[in-house]
Coordinates of C-alpha atoms and ligand atoms in Angstrom, one line a residue:
M125 CA -8.5 -3.8 19.1
T126 CA -6.7 -6.6 20.7
V127 CA -6.4 -6.6 24.3
M128 CA -2.6 -7.7 25.8
P129 CA -2.6 -10.4 28.3
A130 CA -0.2 -9.7 31.3
D131 CA 1.5 -12.5 30.7
L132 CA 3.8 -11.8 27.4
K133 CA 5.6 -9.6 29.9
G134 CA 9.2 -11.3 29.6
L135 CA 8.5 -13.3 26.0
D136 CA 10.9 -13.8 23.6
L137 CA 8.4 -12.4 21.0
R138 CA 11.0 -12.6 17.8
A139 CA 12.1 -16.1 19.1
E140 CA 8.4 -17.0 19.8
I141 CA 7.4 -15.7 16.4
D142 CA 9.9 -18.1 14.9
R143 CA 9.0 -20.9 16.9
L144 CA 5.1 -20.6 15.6
R145 CA 5.7 -19.4 12.2
K146 CA 7.8 -22.8 11.4
E147 CA 4.7 -24.8 13.9
R148 CA 2.2 -23.1 11.3
N149 CA 4.1 -23.2 8.2
A150 CA 3.3 -19.7 8.2
V151 CA 4.8 -17.4 5.8
I152 CA 5.2 -13.2 7.0
L153 CA 4.7 -10.4 4.7
A154 CA 5.0 -6.9 5.3
H155 CA 4.2 -3.5 3.6
Y156 CA 6.9 -1.0 3.5
Y157 CA 5.5 1.2 5.8
Q158 CA 5.6 -1.6 8.8
K159 CA 7.5 -0.7 12.0
P160 CA 11.0 -1.6 11.5
E161 CA 10.9 -4.9 13.9
L162 CA 8.2 -6.4 12.0
Q163 CA 10.1 -5.5 8.6
D164 CA 13.1 -7.3 9.8
L165 CA 11.0 -10.5 11.0
A166 CA 9.4 -11.0 7.7
D167 CA 9.8 -13.2 5.0
F168 CA 8.6 -10.5 2.6
V169 CA 9.0 -6.7 2.5
G170 CA 7.0 -5.4 -0.8
D171 CA 4.6 -2.7 -2.3
S172 CA 1.0 -3.6 -2.7
L173 CA 1.5 -5.1 -6.1
E174 CA 4.7 -7.0 -4.8
L175 CA 2.8 -8.5 -1.5
S176 CA -0.3 -9.4 -3.9
R177 CA 2.0 -11.4 -6.0
K178 CA 3.8 -13.3 -3.0
A179 CA 0.4 -14.0 -1.3
A180 CA -1.2 -15.8 -4.5
E181 CA 1.8 -18.2 -5.0
T182 CA 2.8 -18.7 -1.9
D183 CA 2.4 -22.7 -0.3
A184 CA 2.3 -21.1 2.9
D185 CA -0.5 -22.9 4.8
V186 CA -1.0 -19.7 6.8
I187 CA -0.1 -16.1 5.7
A188 CA 0.3 -13.9 8.4
F189 CA 0.1 -9.9 6.9
C190 CA 1.9 -7.3 8.2
G191 CA 0.0 -4.3 6.6
V192 CA -3.6 -3.0 6.7
K193 CA -7.0 -4.9 6.1
F194 CA -7.8 -4.2 2.3
M195 CA -4.2 -6.0 1.6
A196 CA -4.9 -9.2 3.6
E197 CA -8.5 -9.6 2.3
V198 CA -6.2 -9.7 -1.2
A199 CA -3.8 -12.4 0.0
K200 CA -7.9 -14.2 0.9
I201 CA -9.0 -13.4 -2.4
L202 CA -5.7 -14.6 -4.3
S203 CA -5.4 -17.5 -1.7
P204 CA -8.9 -18.6 -0.4
E205 CA -7.8 -22.1 0.7
K206 CA -5.3 -20.4 3.2
T207 CA -5.6 -18.9 6.5
V208 CA -4.9 -15.3 6.3
I209 CA -4.4 -13.7 9.6
L210 CA -4.3 -9.6 9.9
P211 CA -2.1 -8.9 13.7
D212 CA -5.0 -6.1 14.2
M213 CA -8.4 -5.8 12.2
A214 CA -8.6 -1.8 12.7
A215 CA -5.8 -1.7 10.4
G216 CA -7.9 0.1 8.3
C217 CA -7.5 3.1 5.3
S218 CA -8.6 6.2 4.9
L219 CA -9.4 5.4 1.1
E220 CA -11.5 2.5 1.6
D221 CA -13.4 4.7 4.3
S222 CA -13.9 7.1 1.6
C223 CA -15.9 4.8 -1.0
P224 CA -18.7 2.9 0.5
P225 CA -19.6 0.3 -2.2
E226 CA -23.4 1.8 -2.3
K227 CA -22.2 5.0 -3.2
F228 CA -19.8 3.6 -5.4
K229 CA -22.2 1.3 -7.2
A230 CA -24.5 4.2 -7.6
F231 CA -22.1 6.4 -9.1
R232 CA -21.1 3.8 -11.4
E233 CA -24.9 2.9 -12.5
A234 CA -25.0 7.0 -12.9
H235 CA -21.9 6.6 -16.1
P236 CA -22.8 3.2 -17.8
D237 CA -20.7 4.0 -20.2
H238 CA -17.5 4.2 -18.2
I239 CA -15.1 1.2 -16.9
A240 CA -14.0 1.7 -13.0
L241 CA -10.5 1.6 -13.1
T242 CA -9.7 1.2 -9.1
Y243 CA -6.9 1.8 -6.7
I244 CA -6.3 -1.6 -4.7
N245 CA -6.9 0.4 -1.4
C246 CA -10.3 -0.2 -1.5
S247 CA -13.1 -2.7 0.1
T248 CA -13.5 -5.8 -1.0
E249 CA -17.0 -5.2 -2.2
V250 CA -15.8 -1.9 -4.3
K251 CA -13.0 -4.3 -5.7
A252 CA -16.2 -6.8 -6.9
L253 CA -17.6 -3.4 -8.4
S254 CA -15.0 -2.3 -10.9
D255 CA -13.2 -3.5 -13.8
I256 CA -9.8 -3.8 -12.9
I257 CA -7.4 -3.1 -9.9
V258 CA -4.3 -1.2 -10.2
T259 CA -1.4 -0.4 -7.6
S260 CA 0.8 2.6 -7.9
S261 CA 3.1 0.5 -9.5
S262 CA 1.1 -1.0 -12.0
A263 CA -1.0 1.8 -12.9
E264 CA 0.7 3.8 -16.1
T265 CA 1.0 0.4 -17.3
I266 CA -2.4 -0.4 -17.0
L267 CA -3.9 2.9 -18.2
Q268 CA -1.8 2.8 -21.4
Q269 CA -3.3 -0.2 -22.1
I270 CA -7.0 0.9 -22.1
P271 CA -8.0 2.4 -25.6
A272 CA -8.0 6.4 -26.0
D273 CA -11.6 6.7 -26.1
Q274 CA -12.9 4.1 -23.3
K275 CA -14.5 6.6 -20.5
I276 CA -12.6 6.0 -17.5
I277 CA -13.9 6.2 -13.6
F278 CA -10.8 6.2 -11.2
G279 CA -11.1 6.0 -7.6
P280 CA -11.0 6.1 -4.6
D281 CA -7.6 8.2 -4.7
R282 CA -8.1 11.7 -6.7
H283 CA -3.9 12.3 -6.1
L284 CA -3.2 9.0 -8.0
G285 CA -6.3 9.7 -10.5
G286 CA -4.7 13.3 -11.1
Y287 CA -1.6 12.5 -11.3
L288 CA -2.4 9.9 -14.2
S289 CA -4.7 12.2 -16.0
R290 CA -2.0 15.2 -15.8
K291 CA 0.7 12.9 -16.9
F292 CA -1.3 10.6 -19.6
N293 CA -3.9 14.1 -21.0
R294 CA -6.3 11.4 -20.5
E295 CA -9.8 12.8 -18.8
M296 CA -11.3 10.6 -16.0
L297 CA -13.8 10.8 -13.4
L298 CA -12.2 10.9 -10.2
W299 CA -13.5 9.6 -7.0
P300 CA -13.4 12.2 -4.0
G301 CA -11.0 9.8 -1.8
V302 CA -7.5 11.0 -0.7
C303 CA -4.8 9.6 1.9
I304 CA -4.7 11.3 5.5
V305 CA -1.0 10.3 5.4
H306 CA -0.2 11.9 2.2
E307 CA -2.5 14.7 2.5
A308 CA -0.5 16.0 5.2
F309 CA 2.4 17.1 4.0
S310 CA 3.1 20.5 3.5
E311 CA 4.7 22.4 0.3
T312 CA 6.2 25.6 2.5
E313 CA 8.0 23.1 5.3
L314 CA 9.1 20.7 1.6
L315 CA 10.3 24.3 0.5
K316 CA 12.2 25.1 3.2
L317 CA 13.6 21.6 3.3
K318 CA 14.6 21.7 -0.1
A319 CA 16.7 25.1 0.6
Q320 CA 18.6 23.6 3.6
H321 CA 19.3 20.4 1.4
P322 CA 19.5 22.2 -2.6
G323 CA 21.3 19.5 -4.1
A324 CA 18.9 16.6 -2.5
P325 CA 16.2 15.4 -5.1
I326 CA 12.5 14.5 -3.5
A327 CA 10.6 11.0 -4.3
A328 CA 7.3 11.8 -3.5
H329 CA 4.2 8.5 -3.8
P330 CA 1.7 9.8 -6.2
E331 CA -0.9 9.8 -3.3
C332 CA 0.5 12.9 -2.6
P333 CA -1.5 15.9 -3.8
P334 CA 0.0 18.1 -6.7
T335 CA 1.6 20.8 -4.4
I336 CA 4.0 18.0 -3.4
V337 CA 4.4 16.1 -6.3
D338 CA 4.9 19.1 -8.7
H339 CA 8.4 19.7 -6.5
A340 CA 9.5 16.0 -6.9
D341 CA 11.9 14.4 -9.3
Y342 CA 10.5 11.1 -9.4
V343 CA 7.3 10.0 -8.5
G344 CA 7.0 6.2 -8.1
S345 CA 5.5 3.4 -5.4
T346 CA 7.3 2.6 -2.3
S347 CA 9.3 -0.5 -4.4
G348 CA 9.7 2.2 -6.8
I349 CA 11.1 4.7 -4.5
L350 CA 13.3 2.6 -2.8
N351 CA 14.9 1.7 -6.2
Y352 CA 15.3 5.1 -7.3
A353 CA 17.4 5.8 -4.0
K354 CA 19.3 2.7 -4.8
A355 CA 20.2 4.3 -8.4
M356 CA 20.3 8.3 -7.5
E357 CA 24.0 9.3 -7.9
G358 CA 24.2 12.0 -5.1
D359 CA 24.1 11.1 -0.9
T360 CA 21.0 13.1 0.1
L361 CA 17.2 11.9 -0.8
I362 CA 14.1 13.5 0.3
V363 CA 11.4 11.0 1.1
A364 CA 7.4 12.0 0.6
T365 CA 6.0 9.1 1.6
E366 CA 5.2 7.2 4.9
P367 CA 8.7 7.5 6.9
H368 CA 8.7 4.0 7.9
I369 CA 10.0 2.9 4.2
I370 CA 13.4 4.5 5.1
H371 CA 14.0 1.8 7.5
Q372 CA 14.5 -0.1 4.3
M373 CA 16.6 2.3 2.6
S374 CA 18.9 3.0 5.0
R375 CA 19.3 -0.4 5.5
A376 CA 20.1 -1.2 1.9
L377 CA 22.5 2.2 1.7
P378 CA 23.8 2.9 5.1
D379 CA 26.2 5.8 3.6
K380 CA 22.9 7.7 2.1
T381 CA 21.0 10.5 4.4
F382 CA 16.9 9.9 3.7
I383 CA 15.4 13.0 5.0
G384 CA 11.3 12.4 5.4
A385 CA 9.3 15.5 4.2
P386 CA 7.5 17.3 6.7
G387 CA 4.0 17.6 8.0
A388 CA 2.1 21.2 8.5
D389 CA 4.0 21.8 11.4
G390 CA 7.4 20.7 10.3
N391 CA 7.5 18.2 13.2
C392 CA 4.7 16.5 13.5
N393 CA 4.1 12.8 13.4
C394 CA 1.0 13.0 11.0
N395 CA 2.6 11.2 8.0
I396 CA 3.1 8.0 10.3
C397 CA 0.1 5.6 9.2
P398 CA -2.2 5.3 12.3
Y399 CA -3.7 2.4 10.7
M400 CA -0.2 0.6 9.7
A401 CA 0.8 1.6 13.3
L402 CA -1.9 -0.6 15.1
N403 CA 0.2 -3.6 14.2
T404 CA 3.0 -4.6 16.8
M405 CA 4.9 -7.8 18.0
E406 CA 2.8 -8.4 20.3
K407 CA -0.3 -8.8 18.1
L408 CA 1.5 -10.8 15.9
Y409 CA 2.5 -13.3 18.0
L410 CA -0.8 -13.6 19.3
S411 CA -2.4 -13.7 15.8
L412 CA 0.0 -16.7 15.3
R413 CA -0.7 -18.5 18.3
D414 CA -4.6 -17.8 17.9
L415 CA -5.0 -18.1 14.0
T416 CA -7.2 -14.6 14.8
P417 CA -8.1 -12.1 13.7
R418 CA -9.1 -14.0 10.5
I419 CA -9.9 -12.5 7.5
E420 CA -12.8 -14.4 5.7
I421 CA -14.9 -13.6 2.8
E422 CA -18.1 -14.6 1.1
E423 CA -17.4 -16.9 -1.8
T424 CA -19.7 -14.8 -4.1
L425 CA -18.3 -11.7 -3.3
R426 CA -14.5 -12.9 -3.4
L427 CA -15.3 -14.5 -6.9
G428 CA -16.4 -10.9 -8.2
A429 CA -13.0 -9.4 -6.6
K430 CA -10.9 -11.5 -7.9
K431 CA -12.0 -10.6 -12.0
S432 CA -10.7 -7.5 -11.2
L433 CA -7.4 -8.4 -9.3
D434 CA -6.9 -11.1 -12.1
A435 CA -7.3 -8.4 -14.9
M436 CA -4.6 -6.6 -12.6
L437 CA -2.1 -9.2 -12.1
G438 CA -2.8 -10.4 -16.3
M439 CA -2.4 -6.4 -17.4
A440 CA 0.5 -5.8 -14.9
S441 CA 4.3 -6.0 -16.2
T442 CA 6.1 -9.4 -15.1
S443 CA 9.5 -7.2 -13.9
V444 CA 8.6 -5.9 -10.5
G445 CA 9.2 -1.8 -10.7
K446 CA 8.9 -2.0 -14.0
G447 CA 5.5 -0.3 -14.9
D448 CA 6.3 2.4 -12.2
L449 CA 4.9 5.8 -12.6
G450 CA 9.0 6.9 -12.8
A451 CA 10.5 10.5 -13.6
R452 CA 7.6 13.4 -14.2
Ligands
LIG599 P1 2.3 1.1 -2.5 O1 1.8 0.1 -3.4 O2 2.8 2.0 -3.4 O3 3.3 0.1 -1.8 O4 1.6 1.7 -1.5 C1 0.3 1.6 -0.8 C2 -0.1 2.2 0.5 O5 -1.1 2.4 0.7 C3 0.7 3.8 0.2 O6 0.0 4.2 0.8
LIG600 FE1 -4.1 4.0 3.7 FE2 -2.5 6.2 3.5 FE3 -2.3 4.5 5.2 FE4 -1.5 3.7 2.8 S1 -0.6 5.4 4.2 S2 -3.0 2.5 4.1 S3 -3.1 4.9 1.6 S4 -4.0 5.6 5.3

């Protein structure tokens, strides 16, 4: 965790970040779950697939990644010649933590006739042990390209895997990981909210358990949910994903109402991703100033992980959002 020097007080952080961004020839990429002030200053805000593509194609010298560690690692895997910085190196992910590489390797070895289709929310080591990476916006398109008789291991998110398995009637061996944020939504509280807003559709991320997804009118990635909000006819939407995405919705659609789905006690902050929340303006400023914390990946490992990421980029739809999970 970064210790804040007292001399940051009184600094115009936004102006300093803008100055350093120019000086360093840096691009700032941010995920939709970042704090509004970080989304507002980013050069690009997107979902995991869009951010991977941006990282692969940028001609900046430095990529400052406002997201979590596995996302910054993807940027480094795809753009090894760039300096990739992450404001707080402790910004991990519960899905990544659920899938230690040595256990995943043993699981793969126990099922040699299966390919590993793996959610991007995992470590670089697990990517290197996988055949094809997917994101929530590319999973459906990619799964449909895999021959029906090919056996599949899907990890580490059992809810995304289970959702795909049910939707496509396709058996898969599921790794038992979950996202602690999406796992925290309460079906009881969601139904109470729905009763208060009977005309409002529900949009859910596929990392949610079936108790939530089964009530959703739309299931998809963060960018998919944002596109659904833009296309829907009504004026109110219940949003079952990390609530910072509502910032982009309210910016794009100021006259519509977006209501975050509740957690267990109806009023908790348990749906805020604690890892994403570690990134702050202060830490972004310091990381641009000092070019640290920096992502470094050993070359053999990087090349191993790049294979499964390249497979994803090749198989995913070329138009953003086209391969999204869509209406149930
Ligand atoms: P998206 O690819 O939909 O942005 O999801 C990333 C993520 O971590 C969701 O928890
Ligand atoms: Fe990981 Fe969940 Fe946070 Fe996404 S929201 S980064 S899956 S812990």
